[in-house]
PDB file of C-alpha atoms in Angstrom:
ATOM      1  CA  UNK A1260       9.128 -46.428  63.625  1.00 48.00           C
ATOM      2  CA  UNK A1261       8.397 -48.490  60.463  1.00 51.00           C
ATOM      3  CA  UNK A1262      10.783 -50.803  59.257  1.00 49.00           C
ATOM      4  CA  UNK A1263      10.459 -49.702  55.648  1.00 52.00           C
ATOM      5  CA  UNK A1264      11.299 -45.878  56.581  1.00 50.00           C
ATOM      6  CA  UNK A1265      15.097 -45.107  57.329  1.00 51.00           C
ATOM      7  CA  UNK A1266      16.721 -43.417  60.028  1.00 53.00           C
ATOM      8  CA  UNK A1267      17.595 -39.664  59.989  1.00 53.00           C
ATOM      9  CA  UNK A1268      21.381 -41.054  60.602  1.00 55.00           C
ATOM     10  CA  UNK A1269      21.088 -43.656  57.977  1.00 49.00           C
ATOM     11  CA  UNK A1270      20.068 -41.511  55.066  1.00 50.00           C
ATOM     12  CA  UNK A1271      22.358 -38.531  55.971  1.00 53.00           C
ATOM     13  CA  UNK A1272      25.194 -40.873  55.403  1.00 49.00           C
ATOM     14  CA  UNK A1273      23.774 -41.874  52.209  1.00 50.00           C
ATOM     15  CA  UNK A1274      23.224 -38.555  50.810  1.00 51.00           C
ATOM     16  CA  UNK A1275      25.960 -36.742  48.693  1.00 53.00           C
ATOM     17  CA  UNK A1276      28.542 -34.879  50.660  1.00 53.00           C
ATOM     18  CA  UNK A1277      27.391 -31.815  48.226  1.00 48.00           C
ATOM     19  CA  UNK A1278      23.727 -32.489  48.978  1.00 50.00           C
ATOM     20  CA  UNK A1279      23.022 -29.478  50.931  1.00 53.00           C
ATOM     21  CA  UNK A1280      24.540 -27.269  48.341  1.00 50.00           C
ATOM     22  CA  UNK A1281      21.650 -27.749  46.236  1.00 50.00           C
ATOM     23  CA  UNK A1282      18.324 -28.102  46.390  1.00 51.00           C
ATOM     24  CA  UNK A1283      16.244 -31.122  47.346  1.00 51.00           C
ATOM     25  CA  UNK A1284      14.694 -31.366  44.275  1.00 50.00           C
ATOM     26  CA  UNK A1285      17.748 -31.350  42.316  1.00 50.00           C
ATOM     27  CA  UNK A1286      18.070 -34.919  42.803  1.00 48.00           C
ATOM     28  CA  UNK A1287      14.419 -35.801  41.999  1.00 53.00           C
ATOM     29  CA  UNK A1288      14.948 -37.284  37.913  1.00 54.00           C
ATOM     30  CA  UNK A1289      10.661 -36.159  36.883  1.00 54.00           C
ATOM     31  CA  UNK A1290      11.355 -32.596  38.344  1.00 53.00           C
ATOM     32  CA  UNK A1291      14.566 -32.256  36.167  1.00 55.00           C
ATOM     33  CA  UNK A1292      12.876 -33.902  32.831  1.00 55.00           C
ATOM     34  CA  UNK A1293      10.088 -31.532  33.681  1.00 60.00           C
ATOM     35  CA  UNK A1294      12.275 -28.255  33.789  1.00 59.00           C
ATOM     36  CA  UNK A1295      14.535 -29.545  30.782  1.00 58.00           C
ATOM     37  CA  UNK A1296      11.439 -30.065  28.682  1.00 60.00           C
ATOM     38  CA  UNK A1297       9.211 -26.886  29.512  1.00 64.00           C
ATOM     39  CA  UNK A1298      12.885 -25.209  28.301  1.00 60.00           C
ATOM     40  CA  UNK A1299      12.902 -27.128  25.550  1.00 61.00           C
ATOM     41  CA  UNK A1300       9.381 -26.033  24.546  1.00 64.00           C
ATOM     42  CA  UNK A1301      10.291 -22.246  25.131  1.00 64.00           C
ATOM     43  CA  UNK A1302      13.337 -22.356  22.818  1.00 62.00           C
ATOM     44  CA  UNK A1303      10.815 -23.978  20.176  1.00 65.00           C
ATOM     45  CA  UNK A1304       8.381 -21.361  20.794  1.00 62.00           C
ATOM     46  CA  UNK A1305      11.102 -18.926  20.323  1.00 63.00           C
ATOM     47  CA  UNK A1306      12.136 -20.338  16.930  1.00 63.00           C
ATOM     48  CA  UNK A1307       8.757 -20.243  15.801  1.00 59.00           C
ATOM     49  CA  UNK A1308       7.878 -16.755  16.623  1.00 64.00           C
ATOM     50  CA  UNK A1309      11.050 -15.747  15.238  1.00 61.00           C
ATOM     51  CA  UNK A1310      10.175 -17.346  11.625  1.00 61.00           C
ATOM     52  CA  UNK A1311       6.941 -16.223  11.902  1.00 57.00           C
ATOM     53  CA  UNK A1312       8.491 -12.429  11.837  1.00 62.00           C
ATOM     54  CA  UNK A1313      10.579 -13.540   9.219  1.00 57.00           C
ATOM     55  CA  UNK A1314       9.168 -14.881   6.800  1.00 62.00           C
ATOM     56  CA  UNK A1315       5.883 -11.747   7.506  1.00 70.00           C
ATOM     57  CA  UNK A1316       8.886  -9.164   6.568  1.00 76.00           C
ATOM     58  CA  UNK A1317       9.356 -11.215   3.207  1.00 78.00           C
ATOM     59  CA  UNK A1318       5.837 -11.323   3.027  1.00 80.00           C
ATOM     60  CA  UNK A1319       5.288  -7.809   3.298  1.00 83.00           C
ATOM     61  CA  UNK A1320       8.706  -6.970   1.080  1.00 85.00           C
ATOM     62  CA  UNK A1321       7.110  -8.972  -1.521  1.00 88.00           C
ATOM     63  CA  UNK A1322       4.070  -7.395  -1.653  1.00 88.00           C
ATOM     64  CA  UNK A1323       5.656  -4.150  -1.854  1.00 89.00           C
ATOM     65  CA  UNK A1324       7.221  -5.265  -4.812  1.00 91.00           C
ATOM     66  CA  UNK A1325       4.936  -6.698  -6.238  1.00 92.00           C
ATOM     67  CA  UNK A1326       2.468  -3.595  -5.787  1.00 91.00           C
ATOM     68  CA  UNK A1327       5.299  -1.117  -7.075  1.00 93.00           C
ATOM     69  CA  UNK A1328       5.626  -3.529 -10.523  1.00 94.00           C
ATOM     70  CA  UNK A1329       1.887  -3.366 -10.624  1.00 94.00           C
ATOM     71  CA  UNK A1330       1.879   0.602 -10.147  1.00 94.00           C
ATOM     72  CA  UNK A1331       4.303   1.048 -13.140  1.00 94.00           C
ATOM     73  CA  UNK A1332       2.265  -0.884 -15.731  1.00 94.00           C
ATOM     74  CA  UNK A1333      -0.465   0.828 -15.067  1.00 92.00           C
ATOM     75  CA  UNK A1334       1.505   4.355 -15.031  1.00 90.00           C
ATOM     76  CA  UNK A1335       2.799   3.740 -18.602  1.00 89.00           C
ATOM     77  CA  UNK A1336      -0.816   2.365 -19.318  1.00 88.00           C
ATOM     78  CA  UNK A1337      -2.950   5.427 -18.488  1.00 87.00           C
ATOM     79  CA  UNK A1338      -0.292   7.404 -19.826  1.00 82.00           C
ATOM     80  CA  UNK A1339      -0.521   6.157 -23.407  1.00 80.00           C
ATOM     81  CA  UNK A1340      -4.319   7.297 -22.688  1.00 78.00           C
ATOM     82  CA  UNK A1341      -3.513  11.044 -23.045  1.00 71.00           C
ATOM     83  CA  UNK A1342      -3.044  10.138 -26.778  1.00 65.00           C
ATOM     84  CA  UNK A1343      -6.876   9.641 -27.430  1.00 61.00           C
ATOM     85  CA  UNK A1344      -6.557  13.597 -26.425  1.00 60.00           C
ATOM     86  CA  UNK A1345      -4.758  14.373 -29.522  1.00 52.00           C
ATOM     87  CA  UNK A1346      -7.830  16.092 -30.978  1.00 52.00           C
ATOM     88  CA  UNK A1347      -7.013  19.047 -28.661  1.00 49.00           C
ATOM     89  CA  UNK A1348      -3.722  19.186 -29.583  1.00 48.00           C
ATOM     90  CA  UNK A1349      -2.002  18.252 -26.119  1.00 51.00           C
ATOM     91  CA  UNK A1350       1.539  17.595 -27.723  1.00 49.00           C
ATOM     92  CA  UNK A1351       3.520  20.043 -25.931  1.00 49.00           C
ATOM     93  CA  UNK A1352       3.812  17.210 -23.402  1.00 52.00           C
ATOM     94  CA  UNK A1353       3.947  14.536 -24.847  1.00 52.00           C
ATOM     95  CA  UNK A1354       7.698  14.382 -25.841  1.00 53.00           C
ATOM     96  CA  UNK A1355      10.444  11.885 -26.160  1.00 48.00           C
ATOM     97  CA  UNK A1356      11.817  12.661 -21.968  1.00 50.00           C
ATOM     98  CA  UNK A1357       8.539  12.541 -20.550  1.00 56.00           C
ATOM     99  CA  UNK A1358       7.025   9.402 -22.817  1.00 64.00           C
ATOM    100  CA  UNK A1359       9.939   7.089 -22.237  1.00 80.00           C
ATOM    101  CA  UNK A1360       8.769   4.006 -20.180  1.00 85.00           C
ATOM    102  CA  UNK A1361      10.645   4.497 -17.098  1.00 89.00           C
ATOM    103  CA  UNK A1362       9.134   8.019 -16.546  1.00 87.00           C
ATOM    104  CA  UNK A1363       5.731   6.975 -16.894  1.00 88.00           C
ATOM    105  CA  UNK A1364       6.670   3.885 -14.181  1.00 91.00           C
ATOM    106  CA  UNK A1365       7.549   6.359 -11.612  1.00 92.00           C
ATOM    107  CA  UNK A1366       4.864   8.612 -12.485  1.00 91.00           C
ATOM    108  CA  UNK A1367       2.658   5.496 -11.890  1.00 92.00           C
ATOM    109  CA  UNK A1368       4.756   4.611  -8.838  1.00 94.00           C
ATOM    110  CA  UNK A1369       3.803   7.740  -7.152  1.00 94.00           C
ATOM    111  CA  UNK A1370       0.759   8.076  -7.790  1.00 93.00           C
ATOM    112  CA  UNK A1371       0.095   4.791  -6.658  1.00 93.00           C
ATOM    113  CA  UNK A1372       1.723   4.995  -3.692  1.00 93.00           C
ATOM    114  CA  UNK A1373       1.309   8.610  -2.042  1.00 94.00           C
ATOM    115  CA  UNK A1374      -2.190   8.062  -0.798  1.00 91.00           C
ATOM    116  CA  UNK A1375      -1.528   5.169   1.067  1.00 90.00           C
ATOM    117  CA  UNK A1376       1.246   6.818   2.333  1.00 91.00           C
ATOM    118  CA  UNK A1377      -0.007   9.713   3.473  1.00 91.00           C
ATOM    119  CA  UNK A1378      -2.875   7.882   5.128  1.00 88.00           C
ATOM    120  CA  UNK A1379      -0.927   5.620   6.958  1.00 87.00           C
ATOM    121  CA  UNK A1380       1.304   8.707   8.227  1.00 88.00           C
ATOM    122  CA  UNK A1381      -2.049  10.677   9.416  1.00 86.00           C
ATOM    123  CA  UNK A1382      -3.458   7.625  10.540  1.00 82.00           C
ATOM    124  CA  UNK A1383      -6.848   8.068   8.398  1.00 78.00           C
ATOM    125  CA  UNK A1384      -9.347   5.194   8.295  1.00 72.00           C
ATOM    126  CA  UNK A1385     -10.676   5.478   4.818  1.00 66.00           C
ATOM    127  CA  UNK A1386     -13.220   3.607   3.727  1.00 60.00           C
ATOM    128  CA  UNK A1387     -12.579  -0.148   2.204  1.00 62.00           C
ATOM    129  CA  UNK A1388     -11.990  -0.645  -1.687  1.00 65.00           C
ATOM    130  CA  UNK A1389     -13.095  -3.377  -3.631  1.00 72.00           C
ATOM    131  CA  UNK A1390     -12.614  -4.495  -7.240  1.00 80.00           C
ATOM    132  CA  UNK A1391     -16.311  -3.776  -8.227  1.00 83.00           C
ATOM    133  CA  UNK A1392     -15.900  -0.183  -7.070  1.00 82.00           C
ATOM    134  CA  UNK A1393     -12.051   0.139  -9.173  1.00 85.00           C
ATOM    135  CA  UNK A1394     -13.903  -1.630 -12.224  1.00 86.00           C
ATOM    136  CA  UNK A1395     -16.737   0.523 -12.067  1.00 86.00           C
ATOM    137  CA  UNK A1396     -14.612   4.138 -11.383  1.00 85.00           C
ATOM    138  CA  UNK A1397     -12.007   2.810 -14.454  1.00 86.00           C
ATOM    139  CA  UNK A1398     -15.149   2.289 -16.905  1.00 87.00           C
ATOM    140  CA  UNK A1399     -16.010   5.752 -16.169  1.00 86.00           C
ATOM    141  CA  UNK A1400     -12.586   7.187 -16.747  1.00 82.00           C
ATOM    142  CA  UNK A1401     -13.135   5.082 -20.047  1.00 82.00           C
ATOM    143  CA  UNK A1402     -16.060   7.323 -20.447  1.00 83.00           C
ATOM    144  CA  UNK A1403     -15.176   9.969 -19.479  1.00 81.00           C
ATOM    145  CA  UNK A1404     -12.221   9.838 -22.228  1.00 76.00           C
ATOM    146  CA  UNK A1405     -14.160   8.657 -25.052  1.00 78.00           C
ATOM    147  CA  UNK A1406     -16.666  11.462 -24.599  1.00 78.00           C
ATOM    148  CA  UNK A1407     -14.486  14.199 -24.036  1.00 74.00           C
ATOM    149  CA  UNK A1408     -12.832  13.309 -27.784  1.00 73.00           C
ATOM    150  CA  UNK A1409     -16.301  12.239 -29.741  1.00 76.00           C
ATOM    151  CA  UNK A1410     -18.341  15.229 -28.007  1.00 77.00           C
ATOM    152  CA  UNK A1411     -18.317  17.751 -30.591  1.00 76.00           C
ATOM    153  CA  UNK A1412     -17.223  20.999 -28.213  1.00 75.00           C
ATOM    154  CA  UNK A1413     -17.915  24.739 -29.094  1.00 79.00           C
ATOM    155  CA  UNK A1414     -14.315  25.120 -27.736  1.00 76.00           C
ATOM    156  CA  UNK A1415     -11.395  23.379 -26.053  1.00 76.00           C
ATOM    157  CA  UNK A1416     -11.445  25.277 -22.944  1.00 80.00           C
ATOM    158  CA  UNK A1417     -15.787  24.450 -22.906  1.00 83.00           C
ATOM    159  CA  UNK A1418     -14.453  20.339 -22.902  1.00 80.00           C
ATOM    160  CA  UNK A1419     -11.998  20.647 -20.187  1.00 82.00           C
ATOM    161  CA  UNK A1420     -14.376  22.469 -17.922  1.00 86.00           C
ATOM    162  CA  UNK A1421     -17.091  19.864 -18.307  1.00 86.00           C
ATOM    163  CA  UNK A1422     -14.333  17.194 -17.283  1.00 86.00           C
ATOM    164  CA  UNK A1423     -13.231  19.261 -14.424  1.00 88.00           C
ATOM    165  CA  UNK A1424     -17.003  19.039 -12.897  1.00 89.00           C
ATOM    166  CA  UNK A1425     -17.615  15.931 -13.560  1.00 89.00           C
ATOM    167  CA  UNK A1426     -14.444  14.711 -12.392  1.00 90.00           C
ATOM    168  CA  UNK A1427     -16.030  16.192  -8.772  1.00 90.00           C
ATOM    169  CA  UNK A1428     -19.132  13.824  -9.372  1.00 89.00           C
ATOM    170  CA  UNK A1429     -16.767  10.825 -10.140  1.00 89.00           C
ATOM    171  CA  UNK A1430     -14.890  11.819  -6.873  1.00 90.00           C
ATOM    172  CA  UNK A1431     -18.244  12.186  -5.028  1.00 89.00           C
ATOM    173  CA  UNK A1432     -19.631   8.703  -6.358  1.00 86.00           C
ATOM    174  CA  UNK A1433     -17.027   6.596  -6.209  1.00 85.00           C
ATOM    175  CA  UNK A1434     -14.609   7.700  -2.949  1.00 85.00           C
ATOM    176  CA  UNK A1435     -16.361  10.615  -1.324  1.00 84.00           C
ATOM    177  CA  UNK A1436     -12.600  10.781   0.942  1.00 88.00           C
ATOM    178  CA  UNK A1437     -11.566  14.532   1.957  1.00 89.00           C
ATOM    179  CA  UNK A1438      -7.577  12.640   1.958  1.00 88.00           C
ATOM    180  CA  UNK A1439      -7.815  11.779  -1.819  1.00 90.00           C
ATOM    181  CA  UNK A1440      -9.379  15.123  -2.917  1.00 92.00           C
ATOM    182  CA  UNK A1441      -7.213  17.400  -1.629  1.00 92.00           C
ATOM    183  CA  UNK A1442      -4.114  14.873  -2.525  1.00 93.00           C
ATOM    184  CA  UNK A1443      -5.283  14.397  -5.986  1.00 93.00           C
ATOM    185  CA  UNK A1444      -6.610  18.407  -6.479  1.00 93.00           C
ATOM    186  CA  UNK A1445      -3.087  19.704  -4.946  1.00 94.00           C
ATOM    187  CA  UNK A1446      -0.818  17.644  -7.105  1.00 93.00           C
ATOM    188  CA  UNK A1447      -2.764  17.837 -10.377  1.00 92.00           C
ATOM    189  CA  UNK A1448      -2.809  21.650  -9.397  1.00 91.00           C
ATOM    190  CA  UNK A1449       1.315  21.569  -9.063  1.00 92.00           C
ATOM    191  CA  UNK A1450       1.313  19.554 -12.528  1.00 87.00           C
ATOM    192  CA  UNK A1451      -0.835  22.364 -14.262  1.00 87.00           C
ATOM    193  CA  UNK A1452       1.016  25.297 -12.605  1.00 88.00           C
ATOM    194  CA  UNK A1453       4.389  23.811 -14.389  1.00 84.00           C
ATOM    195  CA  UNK A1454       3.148  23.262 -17.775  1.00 81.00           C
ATOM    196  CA  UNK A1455       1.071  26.777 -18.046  1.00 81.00           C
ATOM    197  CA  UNK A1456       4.793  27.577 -17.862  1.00 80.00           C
ATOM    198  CA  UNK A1457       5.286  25.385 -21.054  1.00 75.00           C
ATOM    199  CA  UNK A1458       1.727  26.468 -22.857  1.00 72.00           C
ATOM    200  CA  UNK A1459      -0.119  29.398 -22.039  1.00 72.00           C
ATOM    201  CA  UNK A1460      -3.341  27.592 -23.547  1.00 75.00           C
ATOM    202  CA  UNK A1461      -5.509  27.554 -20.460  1.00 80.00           C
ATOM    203  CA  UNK A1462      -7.406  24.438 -22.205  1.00 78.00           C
ATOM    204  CA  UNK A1463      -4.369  22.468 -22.674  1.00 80.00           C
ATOM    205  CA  UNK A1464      -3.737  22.852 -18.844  1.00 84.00           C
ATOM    206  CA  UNK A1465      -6.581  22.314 -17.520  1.00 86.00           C
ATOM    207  CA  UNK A1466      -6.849  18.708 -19.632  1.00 83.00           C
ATOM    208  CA  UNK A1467      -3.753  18.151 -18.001  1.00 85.00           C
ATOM    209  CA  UNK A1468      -5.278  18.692 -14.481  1.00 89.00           C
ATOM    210  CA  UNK A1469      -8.270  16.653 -14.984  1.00 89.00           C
ATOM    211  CA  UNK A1470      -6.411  13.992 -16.474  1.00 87.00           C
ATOM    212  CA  UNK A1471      -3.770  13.716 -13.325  1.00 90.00           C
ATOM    213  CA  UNK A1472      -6.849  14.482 -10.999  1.00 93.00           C
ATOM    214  CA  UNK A1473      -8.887  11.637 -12.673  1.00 91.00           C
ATOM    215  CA  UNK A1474      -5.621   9.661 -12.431  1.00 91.00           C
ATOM    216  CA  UNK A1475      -4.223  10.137  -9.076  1.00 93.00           C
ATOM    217  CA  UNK A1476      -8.443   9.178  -7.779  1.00 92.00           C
ATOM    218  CA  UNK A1477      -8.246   5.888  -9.350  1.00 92.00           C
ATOM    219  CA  UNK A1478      -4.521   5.135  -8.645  1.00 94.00           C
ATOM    220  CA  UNK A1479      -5.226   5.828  -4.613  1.00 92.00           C
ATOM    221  CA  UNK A1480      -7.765   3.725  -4.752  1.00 91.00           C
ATOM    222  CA  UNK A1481      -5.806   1.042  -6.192  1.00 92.00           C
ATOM    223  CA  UNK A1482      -3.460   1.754  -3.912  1.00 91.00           C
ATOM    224  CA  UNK A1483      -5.532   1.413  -0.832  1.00 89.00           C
ATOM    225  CA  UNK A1484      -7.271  -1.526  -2.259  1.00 89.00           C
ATOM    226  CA  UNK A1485      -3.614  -2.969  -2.840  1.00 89.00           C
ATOM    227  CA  UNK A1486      -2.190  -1.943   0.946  1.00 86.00           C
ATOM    228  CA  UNK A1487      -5.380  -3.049   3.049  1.00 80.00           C
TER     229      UNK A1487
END
């Protein structure tokens, strides 16, 4: 037996009197640094993951936020449009309750919002929005407005039909989505069923529903563009 290499007697009597309670390794200093230190590197992982979630919730709450302020500019923006329509005399609805600022915000709020909505809730991959396609479908509704006032019209009701079609084209050029039709032709439907309760003038109602139809196209858009 080597000199250097102790006896089994020798180095019981040196070990702990708890030694064989625990394990052998227990008393071995770079297996304990190692276990302390890949513990300490979980509880940092931990902490970093967890203010990673955090601060992607305030992320996302801010961006919320920020969209919803965005949506109500533009809601009391477009809204202040429907005045170049004054020609064909769409004052019934444009009163003191329904101009007021914070009704055309959540009129802009919705509109903004409900197509995103809805296609996140169906689960609809829609195809991807970018600024030269908004810019491009908002000089047309800039068009589209202008014309429909300078265009000298045989009749109202002749004006509002030629916006209704070519609000299709400006659906079927721009977005070309079955989601946003239907969203945008059901609602602006809903708005012109109420307010042929206010004016029987077919005209007047159907300027309304090309108007929120034209409207609701470019404010899902935004939207989607917004909550990619």
């Amino acid at each position: 037996m080597p000199l250097n290499e102790p006896s089994e007697s020798i180095a019981n009597l040196t070990k702990p009197q708890l030694y064989s309670l625990y394990d052998e390794n227990i008393v071995s200093p770079e297996e304990s640094f190692a276990v302390l230190q890949k513990a300490d590197n979980k509880d940092i992982a931990n902490r970093d993951k967890a203010k990673f979630k955090y601060k992607s919730k305030v992320g996302k709450f801010n961006k919320i936020v920020s969209n919803v302020i965005i949506f109500a500019l533009m809601g009391n923006i477009y809204s202040s449009l429907l005045a170049n329509l004054h020609d064909y005399k769409i004052s019934f609805y444009r009163n003191e309750q329904s101009n007021s600022i914070l009704t055309n915000s959540l009129e802009g709020i919705f509109c903004g919002l409900i197509t995103p909505l809805i296609d996140w809730l169906l689960g609809l991959n829609t195809c991807e929005n970018d600024l030269v396609k908004i810019f491009r479908i908002c000089n047309a509704m800039l068009g589209v407005i202008f014309g429909v006032r300078k265009i000298q019209w045989t009749s109202s009701l002749q004006g509002s039909i030629a916006w209704f079609l070519l609000n299709f084209i400006l659906w079927l050029f721009f977005d070309g989505t079955p989601s946003l039709f239907i969203i945008s032709s059901f609602l602006s439907y809903l708005t012109g069923l109420y307010h042929y309760s206010v004016s029987n003038e077919w005209s007047e109602v159907i300027y309304l529903i090309d108007f929120y139809f034209l409207g609701l196209i470019i404010f899902g858009k935004i939207g989607r563009y917004l909550f990619r």
